[in-house]
Short mmCIF file of C-alpha atoms in Angstrom, two decimals:
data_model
loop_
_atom_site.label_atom_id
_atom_site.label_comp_id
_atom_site.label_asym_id
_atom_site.label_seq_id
_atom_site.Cartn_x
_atom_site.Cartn_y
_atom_site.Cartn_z
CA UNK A 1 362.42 46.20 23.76
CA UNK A 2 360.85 49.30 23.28
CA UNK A 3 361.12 53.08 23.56
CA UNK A 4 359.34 56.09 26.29
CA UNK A 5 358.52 59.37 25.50
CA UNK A 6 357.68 62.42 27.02
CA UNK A 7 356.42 65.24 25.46
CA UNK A 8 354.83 63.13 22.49
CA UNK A 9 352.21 65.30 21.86
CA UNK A 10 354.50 68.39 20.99
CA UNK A 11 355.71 69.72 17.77
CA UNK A 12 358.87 67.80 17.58
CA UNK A 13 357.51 64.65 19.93
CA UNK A 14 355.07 64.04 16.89
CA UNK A 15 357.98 64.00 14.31
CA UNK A 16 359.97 61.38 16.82
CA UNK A 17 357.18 59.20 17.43
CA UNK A 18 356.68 58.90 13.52
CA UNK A 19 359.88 57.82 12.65
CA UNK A 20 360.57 55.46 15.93
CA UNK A 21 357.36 54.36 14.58
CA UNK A 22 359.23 53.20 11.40
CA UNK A 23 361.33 50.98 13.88
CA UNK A 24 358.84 48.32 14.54
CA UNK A 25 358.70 48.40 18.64
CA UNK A 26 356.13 49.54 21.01
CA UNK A 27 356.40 53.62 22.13
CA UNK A 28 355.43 54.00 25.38
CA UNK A 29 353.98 57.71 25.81
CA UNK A 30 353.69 60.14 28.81
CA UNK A 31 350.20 61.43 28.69
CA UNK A 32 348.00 63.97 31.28
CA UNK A 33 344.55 62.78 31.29
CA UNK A 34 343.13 65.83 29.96
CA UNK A 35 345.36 65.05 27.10
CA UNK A 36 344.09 61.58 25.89
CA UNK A 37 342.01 62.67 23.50
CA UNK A 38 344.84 64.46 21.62
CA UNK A 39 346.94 61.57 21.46
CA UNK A 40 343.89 59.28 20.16
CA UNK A 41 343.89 61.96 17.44
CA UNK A 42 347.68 61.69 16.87
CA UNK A 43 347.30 57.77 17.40
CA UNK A 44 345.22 58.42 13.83
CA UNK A 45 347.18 60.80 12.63
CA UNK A 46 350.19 58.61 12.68
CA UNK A 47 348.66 55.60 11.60
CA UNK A 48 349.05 53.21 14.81
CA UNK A 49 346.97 50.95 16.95
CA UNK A 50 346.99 51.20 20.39
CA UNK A 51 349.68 47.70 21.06
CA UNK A 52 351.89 50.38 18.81
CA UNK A 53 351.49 53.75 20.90
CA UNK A 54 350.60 52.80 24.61
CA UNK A 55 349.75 55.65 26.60
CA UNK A 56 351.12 55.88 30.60
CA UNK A 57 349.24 58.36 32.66
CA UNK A 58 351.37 60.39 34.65
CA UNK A 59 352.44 64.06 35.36
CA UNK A 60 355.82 65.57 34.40
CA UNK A 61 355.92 67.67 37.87
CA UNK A 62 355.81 64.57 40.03
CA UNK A 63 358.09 62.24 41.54
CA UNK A 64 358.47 59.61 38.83
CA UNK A 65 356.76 61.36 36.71
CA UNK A 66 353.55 60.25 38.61
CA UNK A 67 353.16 57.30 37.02
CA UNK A 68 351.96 54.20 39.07
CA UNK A 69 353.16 51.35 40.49
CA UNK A 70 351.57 48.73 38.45
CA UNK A 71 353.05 50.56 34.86
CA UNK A 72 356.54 51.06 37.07
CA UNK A 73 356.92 47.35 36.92
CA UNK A 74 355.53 46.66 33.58
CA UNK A 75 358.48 49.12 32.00
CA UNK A 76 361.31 48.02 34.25
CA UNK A 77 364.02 46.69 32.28
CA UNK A 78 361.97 47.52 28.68
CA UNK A 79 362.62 50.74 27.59
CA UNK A 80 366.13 50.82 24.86
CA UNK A 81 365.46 54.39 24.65
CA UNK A 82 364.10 57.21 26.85
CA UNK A 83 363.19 60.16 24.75
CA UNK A 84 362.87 63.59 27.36
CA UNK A 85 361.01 66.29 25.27
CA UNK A 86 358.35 67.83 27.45
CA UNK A 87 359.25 71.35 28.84
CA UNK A 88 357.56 74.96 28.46
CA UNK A 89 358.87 76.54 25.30
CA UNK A 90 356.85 79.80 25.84
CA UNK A 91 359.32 82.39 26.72
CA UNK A 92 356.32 84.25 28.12
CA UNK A 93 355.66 81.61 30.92
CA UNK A 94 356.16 82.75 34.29
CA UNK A 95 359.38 82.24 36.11
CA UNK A 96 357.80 79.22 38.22
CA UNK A 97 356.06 77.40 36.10
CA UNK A 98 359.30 77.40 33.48
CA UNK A 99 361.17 76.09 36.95
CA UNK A 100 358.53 73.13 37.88
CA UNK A 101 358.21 71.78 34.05
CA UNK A 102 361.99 72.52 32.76
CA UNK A 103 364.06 72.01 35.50
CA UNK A 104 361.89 69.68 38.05
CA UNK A 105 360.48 67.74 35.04
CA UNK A 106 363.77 67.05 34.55
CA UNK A 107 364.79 65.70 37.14
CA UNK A 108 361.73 63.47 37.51
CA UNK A 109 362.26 61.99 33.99
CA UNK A 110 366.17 61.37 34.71
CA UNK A 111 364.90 59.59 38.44
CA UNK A 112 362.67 57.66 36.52
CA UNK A 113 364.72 56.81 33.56
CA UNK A 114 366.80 55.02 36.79
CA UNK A 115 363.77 53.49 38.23
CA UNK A 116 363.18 51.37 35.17
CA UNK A 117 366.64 51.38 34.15
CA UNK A 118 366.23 52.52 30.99
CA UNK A 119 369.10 52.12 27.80
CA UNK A 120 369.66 55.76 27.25
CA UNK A 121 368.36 58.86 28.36
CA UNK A 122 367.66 61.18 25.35
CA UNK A 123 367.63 65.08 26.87
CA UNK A 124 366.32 67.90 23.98
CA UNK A 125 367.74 70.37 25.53
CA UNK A 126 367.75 73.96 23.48
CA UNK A 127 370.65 76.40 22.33
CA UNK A 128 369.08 78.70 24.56
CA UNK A 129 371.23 76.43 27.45
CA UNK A 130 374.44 79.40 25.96
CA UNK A 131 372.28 81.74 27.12
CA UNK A 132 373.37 84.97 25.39
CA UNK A 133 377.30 83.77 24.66
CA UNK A 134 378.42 85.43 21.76
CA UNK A 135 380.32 82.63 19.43
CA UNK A 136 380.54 78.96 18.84
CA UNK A 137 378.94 77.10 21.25
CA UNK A 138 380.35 73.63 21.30
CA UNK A 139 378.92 70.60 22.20
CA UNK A 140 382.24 70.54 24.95
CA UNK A 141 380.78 73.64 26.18
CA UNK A 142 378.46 73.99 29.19
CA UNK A 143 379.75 76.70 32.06
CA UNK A 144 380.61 78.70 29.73
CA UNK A 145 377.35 79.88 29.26
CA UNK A 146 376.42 83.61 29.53
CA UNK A 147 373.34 86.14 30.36
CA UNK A 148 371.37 83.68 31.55
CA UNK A 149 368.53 86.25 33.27
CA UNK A 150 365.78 85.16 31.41
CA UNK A 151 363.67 82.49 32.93
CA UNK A 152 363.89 80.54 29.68
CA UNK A 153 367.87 80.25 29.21
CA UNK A 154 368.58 79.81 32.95
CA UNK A 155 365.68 76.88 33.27
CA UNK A 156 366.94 75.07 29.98
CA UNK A 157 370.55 75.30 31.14
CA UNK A 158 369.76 74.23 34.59
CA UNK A 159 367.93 71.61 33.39
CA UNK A 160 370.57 70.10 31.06
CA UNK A 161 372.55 70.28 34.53
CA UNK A 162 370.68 68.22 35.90
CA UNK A 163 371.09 65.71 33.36
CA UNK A 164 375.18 66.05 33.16
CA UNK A 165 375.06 66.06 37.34
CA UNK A 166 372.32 63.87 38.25
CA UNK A 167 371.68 60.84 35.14
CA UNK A 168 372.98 57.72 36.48
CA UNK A 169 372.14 56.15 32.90
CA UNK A 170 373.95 56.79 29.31
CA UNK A 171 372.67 60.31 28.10
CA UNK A 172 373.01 62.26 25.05
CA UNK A 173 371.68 66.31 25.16
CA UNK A 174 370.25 67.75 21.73
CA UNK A 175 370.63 71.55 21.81
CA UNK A 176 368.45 72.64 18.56
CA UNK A 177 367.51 76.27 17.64
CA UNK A 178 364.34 78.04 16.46
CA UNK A 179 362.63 75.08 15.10
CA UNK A 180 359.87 75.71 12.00
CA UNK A 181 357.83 73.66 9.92
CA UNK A 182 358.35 70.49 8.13
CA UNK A 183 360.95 70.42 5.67
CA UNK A 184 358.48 68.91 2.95
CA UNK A 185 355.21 70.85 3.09
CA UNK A 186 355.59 73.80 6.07
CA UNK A 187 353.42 72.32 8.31
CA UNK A 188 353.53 73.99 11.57
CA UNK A 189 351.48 73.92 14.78
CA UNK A 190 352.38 77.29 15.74
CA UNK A 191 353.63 80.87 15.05
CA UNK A 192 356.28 82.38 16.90
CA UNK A 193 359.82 82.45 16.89
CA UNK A 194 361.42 83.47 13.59
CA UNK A 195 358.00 83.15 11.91
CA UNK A 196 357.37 86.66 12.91
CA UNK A 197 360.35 87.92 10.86
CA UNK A 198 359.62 85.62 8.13
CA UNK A 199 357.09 88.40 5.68
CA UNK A 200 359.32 91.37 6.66
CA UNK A 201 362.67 89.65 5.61
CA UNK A 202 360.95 88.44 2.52
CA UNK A 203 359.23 92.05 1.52
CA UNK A 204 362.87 93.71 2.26
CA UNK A 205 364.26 90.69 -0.18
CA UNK A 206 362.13 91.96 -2.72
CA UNK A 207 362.89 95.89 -2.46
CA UNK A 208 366.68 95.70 -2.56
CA UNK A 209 368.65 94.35 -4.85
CA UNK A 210 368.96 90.78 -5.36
CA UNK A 211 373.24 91.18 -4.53
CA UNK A 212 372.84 93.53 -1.33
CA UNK A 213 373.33 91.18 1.67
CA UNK A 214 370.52 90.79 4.35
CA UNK A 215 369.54 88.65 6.95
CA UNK A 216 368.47 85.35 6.77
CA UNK A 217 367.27 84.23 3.74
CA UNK A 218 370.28 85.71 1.62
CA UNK A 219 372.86 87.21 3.30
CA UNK A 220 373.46 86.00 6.92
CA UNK A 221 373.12 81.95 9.46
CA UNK A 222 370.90 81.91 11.12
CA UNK A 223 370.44 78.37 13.70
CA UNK A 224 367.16 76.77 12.67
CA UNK A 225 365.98 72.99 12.71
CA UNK A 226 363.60 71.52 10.26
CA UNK A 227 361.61 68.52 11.39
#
């Protein structure tokens, strides 16, 4: 058996693939043409021959996923795992193109996920799905989600609709926070998010005294994932 990815390439998808990696079985990726060449960097990167990371052409925006007949087939009845990753994370994106790649994509990956009748459909979804609620968010919890204006929180919550509505297979939604660098040496492929904070809480840390509370590092939560 084996396992099918989307969104491979990303920040988290390259963590995944390392550790299913780990697992012994073939990792069937979803891959853009223009973006071969950085998965035959990755491919090095992680350490794996081609038989280990197999690369499907296709395109998230069309109707399963764009990927052809002849691969269709060869992944019918393979895949243990479906791993759903690829979305826009830029909250600067227009309004459309968050719609096409979080909510569309979507629904292509959970149509296709049916097509070849995969195990179980793996949706990371994001905490931004609560919109703006203010308290616990429970994994129980899905209406109850508030202030969703903003492109972002309304396509990520739509989109994990669509897998609660629409996923004919066993599902299980991931709803992580700001995610930042690796755990063991910081390594991060981008700056945004709380990184912008990051300097300023740590200069303010080292004005005040060490037992006045502040944010973040010392004195308040704050929801972020380390990969």
């Amino acid at each position: 058996m084996a396992y099918f990815v989307t969104g491979a390439t990303g920040f988290i998808g390259r963590f995944l693939v390392a550790n299913l990696l780990k697992r012994g079985k073939p990792i069937y990726v979803l891959v853009r043409k223009s973006s071969q060449k950085k998965l035959a960097e990755l491919r090095a990167h992680w350490g794996a021959s081609d038989s280990q990371i197999i690369a499907i052409s296709g395109d998230l925006a069309k109707k399963n996923l764009g990927i052809s007949d002849a691969d269709t087939k060869k992944l019918a009845g393979k895949i243990d795992h479906f791993f759903h990753l690829a979305a826009i994370y830029d909250l600067n994106a227009s309004a459309e193109a968050q719609q096409q790649a979080n909510v569309e994509g979507t629904r292509n990956a959970v149509q296709f996920a049916k097509v070849i009748s995969a195990g179980c459909f793996h949706h990371v979804s994001s905490i931004a799905a609560a919109g703006l609620y203010d308290g616990v968010f429970r994994e129980d919890m899905f209406e109850e989600a508030e202030d969703l204006d903003h492109p972002y929180f309304k396509t990520k919550h739509d989109a994990e609709g669509v897998v609660r509505r629409e996923c004919k297979r066993p599902f299980r939604i991931y709803r992580p926070g700001f995610v930042v660098g690796d755990s063991k040496h910081g390594y991060i492929d981008k700056i945004d998010g709380p990184y912008y904070f990051f300097k300023t809480i740590q200069k303010m840390c080292d004005l005040v005294p060490r037992w006045m509370p502040t944010i973040g590092i010392v004195g308040g939560r704050i929801n972020i994932v380390q990969s």
